Short mmCIF file of N, CA and C in Angstrom, two decimals:
data_model
loop_
_atom_site.label_atom_id
_atom_site.label_comp_id
_atom_site.label_asym_id
_atom_site.label_seq_id
_atom_site.Cartn_x
_atom_site.Cartn_y
_atom_site.Cartn_z
N UNK A 1 38.60 49.51 -51.81
CA UNK A 1 39.39 50.26 -50.83
C UNK A 1 40.68 49.51 -50.53
N UNK A 2 41.76 50.24 -50.52
CA UNK A 2 43.06 49.64 -50.21
C UNK A 2 43.45 50.00 -48.77
N UNK A 3 44.56 49.42 -48.33
CA UNK A 3 45.02 49.71 -46.98
C UNK A 3 45.29 51.21 -46.79
N UNK A 4 45.90 51.84 -47.80
CA UNK A 4 46.20 53.27 -47.63
C UNK A 4 44.94 54.12 -47.61
N UNK A 5 43.91 53.70 -48.37
CA UNK A 5 42.63 54.43 -48.32
C UNK A 5 41.93 54.23 -46.98
N UNK A 6 42.07 53.04 -46.43
CA UNK A 6 41.52 52.77 -45.10
C UNK A 6 42.20 53.68 -44.08
N UNK A 7 43.52 53.81 -44.18
CA UNK A 7 44.28 54.68 -43.26
C UNK A 7 43.81 56.13 -43.40
N UNK A 8 43.72 56.61 -44.63
CA UNK A 8 43.26 58.00 -44.87
C UNK A 8 41.89 58.24 -44.26
N UNK A 9 41.00 57.29 -44.47
CA UNK A 9 39.64 57.40 -43.97
C UNK A 9 39.61 57.55 -42.46
N UNK A 10 40.44 56.78 -41.78
CA UNK A 10 40.49 56.84 -40.32
C UNK A 10 41.11 58.18 -39.88
N UNK A 11 42.15 58.59 -40.57
CA UNK A 11 42.79 59.89 -40.24
C UNK A 11 41.75 61.01 -40.31
N UNK A 12 40.92 60.99 -41.35
CA UNK A 12 39.92 62.05 -41.54
C UNK A 12 38.83 62.02 -40.48
N UNK A 13 38.59 60.84 -39.89
CA UNK A 13 37.47 60.72 -38.96
C UNK A 13 37.81 61.10 -37.54
N UNK A 14 39.08 61.35 -37.26
CA UNK A 14 39.41 61.72 -35.89
C UNK A 14 40.44 62.85 -35.91
N UNK A 15 40.61 63.50 -34.77
CA UNK A 15 41.43 64.71 -34.75
C UNK A 15 42.69 64.55 -33.90
N UNK A 16 42.73 63.48 -33.10
CA UNK A 16 43.81 63.33 -32.13
C UNK A 16 45.12 62.83 -32.74
N UNK A 17 44.99 61.88 -33.65
CA UNK A 17 46.18 61.14 -34.05
C UNK A 17 46.72 61.59 -35.41
N UNK A 18 48.03 61.53 -35.53
CA UNK A 18 48.69 61.90 -36.78
C UNK A 18 48.53 60.78 -37.80
N UNK A 19 48.81 61.11 -39.06
CA UNK A 19 48.78 60.11 -40.12
C UNK A 19 49.71 58.95 -39.75
N UNK A 20 50.87 59.30 -39.23
CA UNK A 20 51.87 58.31 -38.86
C UNK A 20 51.34 57.34 -37.80
N UNK A 21 50.67 57.90 -36.79
CA UNK A 21 50.10 57.06 -35.72
C UNK A 21 49.07 56.07 -36.29
N UNK A 22 48.20 56.60 -37.16
CA UNK A 22 47.14 55.75 -37.71
C UNK A 22 47.75 54.67 -38.59
N UNK A 23 48.76 55.07 -39.37
CA UNK A 23 49.45 54.12 -40.23
C UNK A 23 50.04 52.97 -39.41
N UNK A 24 50.72 53.34 -38.33
CA UNK A 24 51.33 52.33 -37.46
C UNK A 24 50.27 51.45 -36.82
N UNK A 25 49.17 52.07 -36.42
CA UNK A 25 48.11 51.32 -35.74
C UNK A 25 47.47 50.31 -36.70
N UNK A 26 47.17 50.76 -37.92
CA UNK A 26 46.52 49.86 -38.89
C UNK A 26 47.47 48.71 -39.23
N UNK A 27 48.74 49.03 -39.42
CA UNK A 27 49.70 47.97 -39.71
C UNK A 27 49.81 47.01 -38.53
N UNK A 28 49.79 47.57 -37.33
CA UNK A 28 49.88 46.72 -36.13
C UNK A 28 48.67 45.79 -36.03
N UNK A 29 47.49 46.30 -36.36
CA UNK A 29 46.28 45.46 -36.31
C UNK A 29 46.41 44.30 -37.30
N UNK A 30 46.85 44.62 -38.51
CA UNK A 30 46.99 43.58 -39.53
C UNK A 30 48.06 42.56 -39.12
N UNK A 31 49.15 43.05 -38.54
CA UNK A 31 50.20 42.15 -38.05
C UNK A 31 49.68 41.22 -36.96
N UNK A 32 48.90 41.79 -36.03
CA UNK A 32 48.36 40.97 -34.95
C UNK A 32 47.48 39.87 -35.51
N UNK A 33 46.69 40.22 -36.53
CA UNK A 33 45.77 39.24 -37.12
C UNK A 33 46.57 38.14 -37.82
N UNK A 34 47.59 38.54 -38.60
CA UNK A 34 48.41 37.54 -39.29
C UNK A 34 49.10 36.64 -38.28
N UNK A 35 49.62 37.26 -37.23
CA UNK A 35 50.37 36.53 -36.22
C UNK A 35 49.47 35.53 -35.48
N UNK A 36 48.24 35.97 -35.18
CA UNK A 36 47.30 35.08 -34.49
C UNK A 36 47.07 33.83 -35.32
N UNK A 37 46.85 34.02 -36.62
CA UNK A 37 46.58 32.88 -37.50
C UNK A 37 47.84 32.03 -37.68
N UNK A 38 48.99 32.69 -37.80
CA UNK A 38 50.25 31.96 -38.01
C UNK A 38 50.58 31.08 -36.81
N UNK A 39 50.07 31.43 -35.63
CA UNK A 39 50.34 30.58 -34.47
C UNK A 39 49.14 29.69 -34.16
N UNK A 40 48.27 29.53 -35.13
CA UNK A 40 47.19 28.56 -35.00
C UNK A 40 45.96 29.07 -34.27
N UNK A 41 45.94 30.37 -33.95
CA UNK A 41 44.82 30.93 -33.21
C UNK A 41 43.67 31.38 -34.10
N UNK A 42 42.60 31.82 -33.45
CA UNK A 42 41.44 32.35 -34.15
C UNK A 42 41.35 33.85 -33.91
N UNK A 43 40.56 34.52 -34.74
CA UNK A 43 40.26 35.93 -34.54
C UNK A 43 38.74 36.03 -34.50
N UNK A 44 38.21 36.68 -33.48
CA UNK A 44 36.75 36.81 -33.39
C UNK A 44 36.36 38.26 -33.21
N UNK A 45 35.70 38.81 -34.22
CA UNK A 45 35.25 40.19 -34.18
C UNK A 45 33.73 40.19 -34.23
N UNK A 46 33.12 40.49 -33.10
CA UNK A 46 31.66 40.46 -32.99
C UNK A 46 31.01 41.34 -34.07
N UNK A 47 30.07 40.76 -34.79
CA UNK A 47 29.34 41.52 -35.80
C UNK A 47 30.05 41.59 -37.14
N UNK A 48 31.34 41.32 -37.15
CA UNK A 48 32.11 41.38 -38.39
C UNK A 48 32.36 39.96 -38.91
N UNK A 49 32.96 39.14 -38.06
CA UNK A 49 33.18 37.76 -38.47
C UNK A 49 34.35 37.14 -37.74
N UNK A 50 34.68 35.92 -38.09
CA UNK A 50 35.80 35.25 -37.44
C UNK A 50 36.73 34.65 -38.49
N UNK A 51 38.00 34.61 -38.13
CA UNK A 51 39.03 34.00 -38.98
C UNK A 51 39.56 32.79 -38.25
N UNK A 52 39.78 31.73 -38.98
CA UNK A 52 40.37 30.54 -38.39
C UNK A 52 41.19 29.83 -39.47
N UNK A 53 41.79 28.71 -39.11
CA UNK A 53 42.54 27.93 -40.10
C UNK A 53 41.74 26.71 -40.49
N UNK A 54 41.77 26.38 -41.75
CA UNK A 54 41.22 25.12 -42.22
C UNK A 54 42.37 24.25 -42.72
N UNK A 55 42.31 22.99 -42.37
CA UNK A 55 43.39 22.07 -42.73
C UNK A 55 43.11 21.42 -44.08
N UNK A 56 44.10 21.41 -44.93
CA UNK A 56 44.00 20.70 -46.21
C UNK A 56 44.89 19.46 -46.15
N UNK A 57 44.32 18.31 -46.39
CA UNK A 57 45.06 17.04 -46.30
C UNK A 57 46.15 16.96 -47.36
N UNK A 58 47.17 16.13 -47.11
CA UNK A 58 48.20 15.90 -48.13
C UNK A 58 47.55 15.33 -49.38
N UNK A 59 48.07 15.67 -50.55
CA UNK A 59 47.50 15.11 -51.77
C UNK A 59 48.60 15.00 -52.83
N UNK A 60 48.27 14.29 -53.89
CA UNK A 60 49.19 14.19 -55.00
C UNK A 60 48.77 15.20 -56.05
N UNK A 61 49.64 16.15 -56.30
CA UNK A 61 49.34 17.14 -57.32
C UNK A 61 50.13 16.84 -58.58
N UNK A 62 49.97 17.69 -59.57
CA UNK A 62 50.73 17.51 -60.80
C UNK A 62 51.38 18.80 -61.22
N UNK A 63 52.58 18.68 -61.70
CA UNK A 63 53.21 19.82 -62.33
C UNK A 63 52.48 20.07 -63.65
N UNK A 64 51.83 21.22 -63.76
CA UNK A 64 51.00 21.44 -64.95
C UNK A 64 51.81 21.47 -66.25
N UNK A 65 53.08 21.77 -66.15
CA UNK A 65 53.91 21.83 -67.36
C UNK A 65 54.34 20.44 -67.82
N UNK A 66 54.82 19.64 -66.88
CA UNK A 66 55.39 18.35 -67.26
C UNK A 66 54.43 17.19 -67.04
N UNK A 67 53.34 17.43 -66.28
CA UNK A 67 52.40 16.35 -66.00
C UNK A 67 52.91 15.40 -64.93
N UNK A 68 54.06 15.69 -64.40
CA UNK A 68 54.71 14.87 -63.38
C UNK A 68 53.94 14.93 -62.06
N UNK A 69 53.75 13.80 -61.38
CA UNK A 69 53.08 13.77 -60.08
C UNK A 69 53.99 14.35 -59.01
N UNK A 70 53.42 15.16 -58.13
CA UNK A 70 54.20 15.78 -57.05
C UNK A 70 53.44 15.55 -55.74
N UNK A 71 54.14 15.09 -54.72
CA UNK A 71 53.50 14.92 -53.42
C UNK A 71 53.39 16.28 -52.72
N UNK A 72 52.19 16.66 -52.34
CA UNK A 72 52.00 17.91 -51.60
C UNK A 72 51.62 17.57 -50.17
N UNK A 73 52.34 18.16 -49.22
CA UNK A 73 52.05 17.85 -47.82
C UNK A 73 50.81 18.62 -47.37
N UNK A 74 50.25 18.20 -46.24
CA UNK A 74 49.09 18.88 -45.68
C UNK A 74 49.44 20.31 -45.31
N UNK A 75 48.46 21.19 -45.35
CA UNK A 75 48.74 22.57 -44.97
C UNK A 75 47.49 23.21 -44.40
N UNK A 76 47.69 24.34 -43.75
CA UNK A 76 46.57 25.12 -43.25
C UNK A 76 46.32 26.31 -44.15
N UNK A 77 45.05 26.63 -44.34
CA UNK A 77 44.72 27.85 -45.10
C UNK A 77 43.81 28.72 -44.24
N UNK A 78 43.98 30.05 -44.35
CA UNK A 78 43.13 30.97 -43.58
C UNK A 78 41.70 30.90 -44.10
N UNK A 79 40.76 30.98 -43.17
CA UNK A 79 39.34 30.98 -43.55
C UNK A 79 38.61 32.09 -42.82
N UNK A 80 37.72 32.79 -43.53
CA UNK A 80 36.93 33.85 -42.92
C UNK A 80 35.46 33.48 -42.97
N UNK A 81 34.79 33.60 -41.84
CA UNK A 81 33.35 33.38 -41.80
C UNK A 81 32.70 34.71 -41.39
N UNK A 82 31.97 35.33 -42.31
CA UNK A 82 31.34 36.62 -41.99
C UNK A 82 30.36 36.46 -40.84
N UNK A 83 30.31 37.47 -39.97
CA UNK A 83 29.36 37.47 -38.85
C UNK A 83 27.96 37.83 -39.31
N UNK A 84 27.01 37.63 -38.43
CA UNK A 84 25.60 37.82 -38.75
C UNK A 84 25.32 39.24 -39.26
N UNK A 85 25.85 40.21 -38.52
CA UNK A 85 25.64 41.62 -38.88
C UNK A 85 26.13 41.94 -40.29
N UNK A 86 27.38 41.55 -40.55
CA UNK A 86 27.98 41.83 -41.86
C UNK A 86 27.20 41.11 -42.95
N UNK A 87 26.84 39.86 -42.70
CA UNK A 87 26.10 39.06 -43.68
C UNK A 87 24.78 39.74 -44.03
N UNK A 88 24.07 40.15 -42.99
CA UNK A 88 22.76 40.75 -43.22
C UNK A 88 22.85 42.10 -43.91
N UNK A 89 23.80 42.92 -43.46
CA UNK A 89 23.93 44.26 -44.05
C UNK A 89 24.35 44.19 -45.52
N UNK A 90 25.29 43.30 -45.81
CA UNK A 90 25.76 43.16 -47.19
C UNK A 90 24.63 42.65 -48.08
N UNK A 91 23.88 41.70 -47.56
CA UNK A 91 22.79 41.14 -48.37
C UNK A 91 21.67 42.17 -48.56
N UNK A 92 21.43 42.99 -47.53
CA UNK A 92 20.39 44.03 -47.65
C UNK A 92 20.78 45.05 -48.71
N UNK A 93 22.09 45.28 -48.87
CA UNK A 93 22.55 46.28 -49.84
C UNK A 93 22.28 45.85 -51.27
N UNK A 94 22.11 44.55 -51.47
CA UNK A 94 21.81 44.02 -52.80
C UNK A 94 20.49 44.58 -53.31
N UNK A 95 19.51 44.58 -52.41
CA UNK A 95 18.18 45.06 -52.81
C UNK A 95 18.16 46.57 -52.96
N UNK A 96 19.00 47.23 -52.11
CA UNK A 96 19.06 48.69 -52.18
C UNK A 96 19.67 49.16 -53.50
N UNK A 97 20.36 48.26 -54.19
CA UNK A 97 20.93 48.59 -55.49
C UNK A 97 22.38 48.72 -55.41
N UNK B 1 44.91 28.93 -25.85
CA UNK B 1 44.99 30.38 -26.11
C UNK B 1 43.64 30.87 -26.62
N UNK B 2 43.15 31.97 -26.08
CA UNK B 2 41.86 32.52 -26.52
C UNK B 2 41.99 33.18 -27.88
N UNK B 3 40.84 33.45 -28.49
CA UNK B 3 40.84 34.10 -29.80
C UNK B 3 41.25 35.56 -29.66
N UNK B 4 41.83 36.09 -30.72
CA UNK B 4 42.16 37.52 -30.78
C UNK B 4 40.85 38.31 -30.94
N UNK B 5 40.66 39.29 -30.07
CA UNK B 5 39.44 40.11 -30.11
C UNK B 5 39.81 41.59 -30.26
N UNK B 6 38.78 42.42 -30.46
CA UNK B 6 39.02 43.86 -30.57
C UNK B 6 39.65 44.40 -29.29
N UNK B 7 39.19 43.89 -28.14
CA UNK B 7 39.74 44.36 -26.85
C UNK B 7 41.23 44.07 -26.76
N UNK B 8 41.62 42.87 -27.19
CA UNK B 8 43.04 42.50 -27.13
C UNK B 8 43.86 43.36 -28.10
N UNK B 9 43.27 43.67 -29.25
CA UNK B 9 43.99 44.51 -30.23
C UNK B 9 44.19 45.91 -29.67
N UNK B 10 43.16 46.46 -29.05
CA UNK B 10 43.24 47.81 -28.48
C UNK B 10 44.29 47.84 -27.37
N UNK B 11 44.31 46.81 -26.56
CA UNK B 11 45.27 46.72 -25.46
C UNK B 11 46.71 46.75 -25.99
N UNK B 12 46.93 46.02 -27.08
CA UNK B 12 48.27 45.96 -27.67
C UNK B 12 48.67 47.31 -28.28
N UNK B 13 47.72 48.02 -28.88
CA UNK B 13 48.03 49.35 -29.44
C UNK B 13 48.39 50.31 -28.31
N UNK B 14 47.71 50.15 -27.19
CA UNK B 14 48.00 50.96 -26.00
C UNK B 14 49.41 50.64 -25.49
N UNK B 15 49.74 49.38 -25.38
CA UNK B 15 51.04 48.97 -24.84
C UNK B 15 52.20 49.28 -25.79
N UNK B 16 52.02 48.96 -27.07
CA UNK B 16 53.15 49.04 -28.00
C UNK B 16 53.30 50.39 -28.67
N UNK B 17 52.18 51.07 -28.94
CA UNK B 17 52.28 52.32 -29.70
C UNK B 17 52.06 53.55 -28.83
N UNK B 18 51.69 53.34 -27.59
CA UNK B 18 51.50 54.48 -26.70
C UNK B 18 50.25 55.30 -27.00
N UNK B 19 49.30 54.74 -27.75
CA UNK B 19 48.02 55.43 -27.90
C UNK B 19 47.31 55.34 -26.55
N UNK B 20 46.47 56.35 -26.22
CA UNK B 20 45.73 56.16 -24.98
C UNK B 20 44.60 55.16 -25.22
N UNK B 21 44.01 54.67 -24.15
CA UNK B 21 43.09 53.54 -24.28
C UNK B 21 41.89 53.88 -25.15
N UNK B 22 41.41 55.12 -25.02
CA UNK B 22 40.25 55.52 -25.81
C UNK B 22 40.59 55.56 -27.30
N UNK B 23 41.74 56.17 -27.62
CA UNK B 23 42.18 56.24 -29.02
C UNK B 23 42.37 54.84 -29.59
N UNK B 24 43.00 53.99 -28.80
CA UNK B 24 43.28 52.63 -29.27
C UNK B 24 41.98 51.90 -29.60
N UNK B 25 40.99 52.06 -28.71
CA UNK B 25 39.71 51.39 -28.90
C UNK B 25 39.01 51.95 -30.15
N UNK B 26 39.07 53.27 -30.31
CA UNK B 26 38.43 53.92 -31.46
C UNK B 26 39.02 53.46 -32.78
N UNK B 27 40.34 53.38 -32.83
CA UNK B 27 41.01 52.97 -34.07
C UNK B 27 40.59 51.56 -34.46
N UNK B 28 40.55 50.67 -33.48
CA UNK B 28 40.17 49.29 -33.77
C UNK B 28 38.72 49.24 -34.27
N UNK B 29 37.84 50.00 -33.61
CA UNK B 29 36.43 50.06 -34.04
C UNK B 29 36.34 50.57 -35.48
N UNK B 30 37.06 51.67 -35.76
CA UNK B 30 37.00 52.27 -37.10
C UNK B 30 37.54 51.32 -38.15
N UNK B 31 38.58 50.60 -37.80
CA UNK B 31 39.19 49.65 -38.74
C UNK B 31 38.12 48.68 -39.27
N UNK B 32 37.39 48.05 -38.37
CA UNK B 32 36.40 47.07 -38.81
C UNK B 32 35.12 47.72 -39.35
N UNK B 33 34.74 48.86 -38.77
CA UNK B 33 33.55 49.56 -39.27
C UNK B 33 33.75 50.04 -40.70
N UNK B 34 34.94 50.58 -40.97
CA UNK B 34 35.20 51.11 -42.31
C UNK B 34 35.23 49.98 -43.35
N UNK B 35 35.82 48.86 -42.97
CA UNK B 35 35.84 47.72 -43.89
C UNK B 35 34.40 47.25 -44.14
N UNK B 36 33.63 47.16 -43.06
CA UNK B 36 32.25 46.71 -43.22
C UNK B 36 31.46 47.68 -44.11
N UNK B 37 31.63 48.97 -43.85
CA UNK B 37 30.88 49.98 -44.62
C UNK B 37 31.21 49.88 -46.10
N UNK B 38 32.47 49.67 -46.39
CA UNK B 38 32.92 49.54 -47.76
C UNK B 38 32.23 48.35 -48.44
N UNK B 39 32.18 47.24 -47.74
CA UNK B 39 31.56 46.03 -48.28
C UNK B 39 30.06 46.23 -48.47
N UNK B 40 29.45 46.94 -47.53
CA UNK B 40 28.02 47.23 -47.63
C UNK B 40 27.76 48.12 -48.86
N UNK B 41 28.75 48.95 -49.21
CA UNK B 41 28.62 49.78 -50.41
C UNK B 41 29.03 49.02 -51.67
N UNK B 42 29.15 47.72 -51.54
CA UNK B 42 29.48 46.84 -52.67
C UNK B 42 30.86 47.13 -53.26
N UNK B 43 31.79 47.52 -52.39
CA UNK B 43 33.15 47.79 -52.85
C UNK B 43 34.11 46.79 -52.23
N UNK B 44 35.00 46.25 -53.06
CA UNK B 44 36.02 45.30 -52.61
C UNK B 44 37.00 45.98 -51.64
N UNK B 45 37.55 45.22 -50.70
CA UNK B 45 38.57 45.75 -49.77
C UNK B 45 39.84 44.94 -49.93
N UNK B 46 40.96 45.64 -50.18
CA UNK B 46 42.23 44.96 -50.39
C UNK B 46 43.23 45.39 -49.33
N UNK B 47 43.62 44.45 -48.47
CA UNK B 47 44.62 44.75 -47.46
C UNK B 47 45.90 44.02 -47.83
N UNK B 48 46.85 44.75 -48.40
CA UNK B 48 48.04 44.08 -48.90
C UNK B 48 48.79 43.44 -47.74
N UNK B 49 49.30 42.25 -47.96
CA UNK B 49 49.99 41.50 -46.93
C UNK B 49 49.03 40.61 -46.15
N UNK B 50 47.74 40.87 -46.27
CA UNK B 50 46.76 40.08 -45.54
C UNK B 50 45.82 39.36 -46.50
N UNK B 51 44.99 40.11 -47.19
CA UNK B 51 44.10 39.47 -48.15
C UNK B 51 43.03 40.43 -48.65
N UNK B 52 42.17 39.91 -49.51
CA UNK B 52 41.10 40.73 -50.09
C UNK B 52 39.73 40.23 -49.65
N UNK B 53 38.84 41.16 -49.41
CA UNK B 53 37.44 40.84 -49.16
C UNK B 53 36.67 41.20 -50.42
N UNK B 54 36.03 40.21 -51.00
CA UNK B 54 35.27 40.42 -52.23
C UNK B 54 33.80 40.17 -51.99
N UNK B 55 32.98 40.65 -52.94
CA UNK B 55 31.53 40.43 -52.86
C UNK B 55 31.11 39.56 -54.02
N UNK B 56 30.21 38.66 -53.74
CA UNK B 56 29.69 37.81 -54.81
C UNK B 56 28.17 37.80 -54.75
N UNK B 57 27.57 37.96 -55.93
CA UNK B 57 26.11 37.84 -56.00
C UNK B 57 25.78 36.41 -56.40
N UNK B 58 25.04 35.73 -55.53
CA UNK B 58 24.67 34.34 -55.79
C UNK B 58 23.24 34.29 -56.30
N UNK B 59 23.02 33.43 -57.28
CA UNK B 59 21.66 33.23 -57.78
C UNK B 59 20.89 32.32 -56.83
N UNK B 60 19.60 32.34 -56.96
CA UNK B 60 18.79 31.38 -56.19
C UNK B 60 19.19 29.96 -56.63
N UNK B 61 19.23 29.04 -55.66
CA UNK B 61 19.55 27.65 -56.02
C UNK B 61 18.73 26.71 -55.14
N UNK B 62 18.57 25.48 -55.62
CA UNK B 62 17.74 24.56 -54.84
C UNK B 62 18.46 24.12 -53.57
N UNK B 63 17.74 24.04 -52.49
CA UNK B 63 18.31 23.58 -51.23
C UNK B 63 17.30 22.69 -50.55
N UNK B 64 17.65 22.28 -49.33
CA UNK B 64 16.70 21.43 -48.62
C UNK B 64 16.93 21.56 -47.13
N UNK B 65 15.87 21.44 -46.41
CA UNK B 65 15.95 21.45 -44.95
C UNK B 65 16.59 20.14 -44.51
N UNK B 66 17.78 20.21 -43.91
CA UNK B 66 18.48 18.97 -43.59
C UNK B 66 17.72 18.12 -42.56
N UNK B 67 16.90 18.75 -41.75
CA UNK B 67 16.15 18.00 -40.72
C UNK B 67 14.96 17.26 -41.32
N UNK B 68 14.19 17.99 -42.13
CA UNK B 68 12.94 17.41 -42.62
C UNK B 68 13.07 16.81 -44.02
N UNK B 69 14.18 17.19 -44.73
CA UNK B 69 14.34 16.70 -46.10
C UNK B 69 13.49 17.46 -47.10
N UNK B 70 12.78 18.46 -46.61
CA UNK B 70 11.88 19.25 -47.45
C UNK B 70 12.68 20.13 -48.43
N UNK B 71 12.26 20.20 -49.69
CA UNK B 71 12.93 21.07 -50.67
C UNK B 71 12.55 22.52 -50.43
N UNK B 72 13.57 23.35 -50.24
CA UNK B 72 13.34 24.79 -50.05
C UNK B 72 14.38 25.53 -50.88
N UNK B 73 13.98 26.45 -51.75
CA UNK B 73 14.98 27.16 -52.54
C UNK B 73 15.82 28.08 -51.64
N UNK B 74 17.13 28.17 -51.92
CA UNK B 74 18.00 29.12 -51.23
C UNK B 74 17.95 30.40 -52.06
N UNK B 75 17.50 31.47 -51.43
CA UNK B 75 17.22 32.70 -52.18
C UNK B 75 18.50 33.32 -52.71
N UNK B 76 18.37 34.15 -53.75
CA UNK B 76 19.49 34.91 -54.29
C UNK B 76 20.03 35.80 -53.18
N UNK B 77 21.34 35.96 -53.12
CA UNK B 77 21.92 36.77 -52.05
C UNK B 77 23.29 37.30 -52.43
N UNK B 78 23.71 38.31 -51.70
CA UNK B 78 25.09 38.83 -51.86
C UNK B 78 25.90 38.39 -50.65
N UNK B 79 27.08 37.83 -50.90
CA UNK B 79 27.91 37.34 -49.80
C UNK B 79 29.33 37.90 -49.88
N UNK B 80 29.98 37.92 -48.72
CA UNK B 80 31.38 38.36 -48.62
C UNK B 80 32.28 37.13 -48.68
N UNK B 81 33.33 37.19 -49.50
CA UNK B 81 34.31 36.12 -49.49
C UNK B 81 35.67 36.72 -49.17
N UNK B 82 36.51 35.95 -48.51
CA UNK B 82 37.85 36.40 -48.16
C UNK B 82 38.88 35.57 -48.90
N UNK B 83 39.81 36.24 -49.56
CA UNK B 83 40.89 35.54 -50.25
C UNK B 83 42.21 35.95 -49.63
N UNK B 84 42.80 35.06 -48.85
CA UNK B 84 44.07 35.41 -48.20
C UNK B 84 45.15 35.67 -49.24
N UNK B 85 46.01 36.62 -48.96
CA UNK B 85 47.12 36.93 -49.86
C UNK B 85 48.24 35.90 -49.71
N UNK B 86 49.17 35.93 -50.64
CA UNK B 86 50.27 34.95 -50.65
C UNK B 86 51.06 35.01 -49.35
N UNK B 87 51.29 36.21 -48.86
CA UNK B 87 52.11 36.38 -47.65
C UNK B 87 51.45 35.68 -46.45
N UNK B 88 50.15 35.89 -46.30
CA UNK B 88 49.43 35.26 -45.19
C UNK B 88 49.37 33.75 -45.37
N UNK B 89 49.11 33.32 -46.60
CA UNK B 89 49.06 31.87 -46.88
C UNK B 89 50.36 31.19 -46.47
N UNK B 90 51.47 31.81 -46.88
CA UNK B 90 52.78 31.23 -46.58
C UNK B 90 53.00 31.18 -45.07
N UNK B 91 52.55 32.23 -44.39
CA UNK B 91 52.76 32.30 -42.94
C UNK B 91 52.02 31.19 -42.19
N UNK B 92 50.81 30.86 -42.64
CA UNK B 92 50.00 29.91 -41.86
C UNK B 92 50.14 28.47 -42.32
N UNK B 93 50.63 28.25 -43.55
CA UNK B 93 50.50 26.88 -44.07
C UNK B 93 51.35 25.89 -43.30
N UNK B 94 52.47 26.37 -42.76
CA UNK B 94 53.36 25.47 -42.05
C UNK B 94 53.00 25.26 -40.59
N UNK B 95 51.94 25.92 -40.14
CA UNK B 95 51.59 25.76 -38.73
C UNK B 95 51.23 24.31 -38.46
N UNK B 96 52.01 23.64 -37.60
CA UNK B 96 51.79 22.22 -37.31
C UNK B 96 50.68 22.10 -36.29
N UNK B 97 49.65 21.39 -36.64
CA UNK B 97 48.54 21.22 -35.71
C UNK B 97 48.98 20.38 -34.54
N UNK B 98 48.66 20.81 -33.35
CA UNK B 98 49.00 20.02 -32.17
C UNK B 98 47.79 19.23 -31.71
N UNK B 99 46.59 19.74 -32.08
CA UNK B 99 45.39 18.97 -31.74
C UNK B 99 45.27 17.81 -32.72
N UNK B 100 44.60 16.73 -32.30
CA UNK B 100 44.53 15.56 -33.17
C UNK B 100 43.46 15.72 -34.21
#
């Protein structure tokens, strides 16, 4: 499922809002999530999961073409931890086929 | 600063987009429910600009109870993994940690 399919799905499930409204809302939700992480915050969605940042220490990398050593500074990477509900439902679907 | 929650997202949709509170709450619920449903149906979810949610089937592997040291196999399972997109990665990597 892509973002546009997600938008279509939501449009079909309700009668109040226009395609445009849903599009703006979905984009706004994704923006809020990106923004929360970009400012060092967490996202906590009960039953779905939480997003946070994990820190990666500075390291010496290599340019794969030249083999030259390159200093890479520390950075943060987004991390998602699935919630209990999502974990259990996804795992149950394995047995269901 | 507290974590971003569904309630905070709904509040912002109400304030910024002029959805009424009920609509705002419903959209936020549907957003996460639809993603979850898709994953439960073993289908990948791709949110461009944010990242992809993928499914992985893991084989059984040996594990151990960290408290007792007892060997216990970790059963085969299906798990969700999240791969942030380039745009999100770039946005967060420069965030300077203020905590030690």
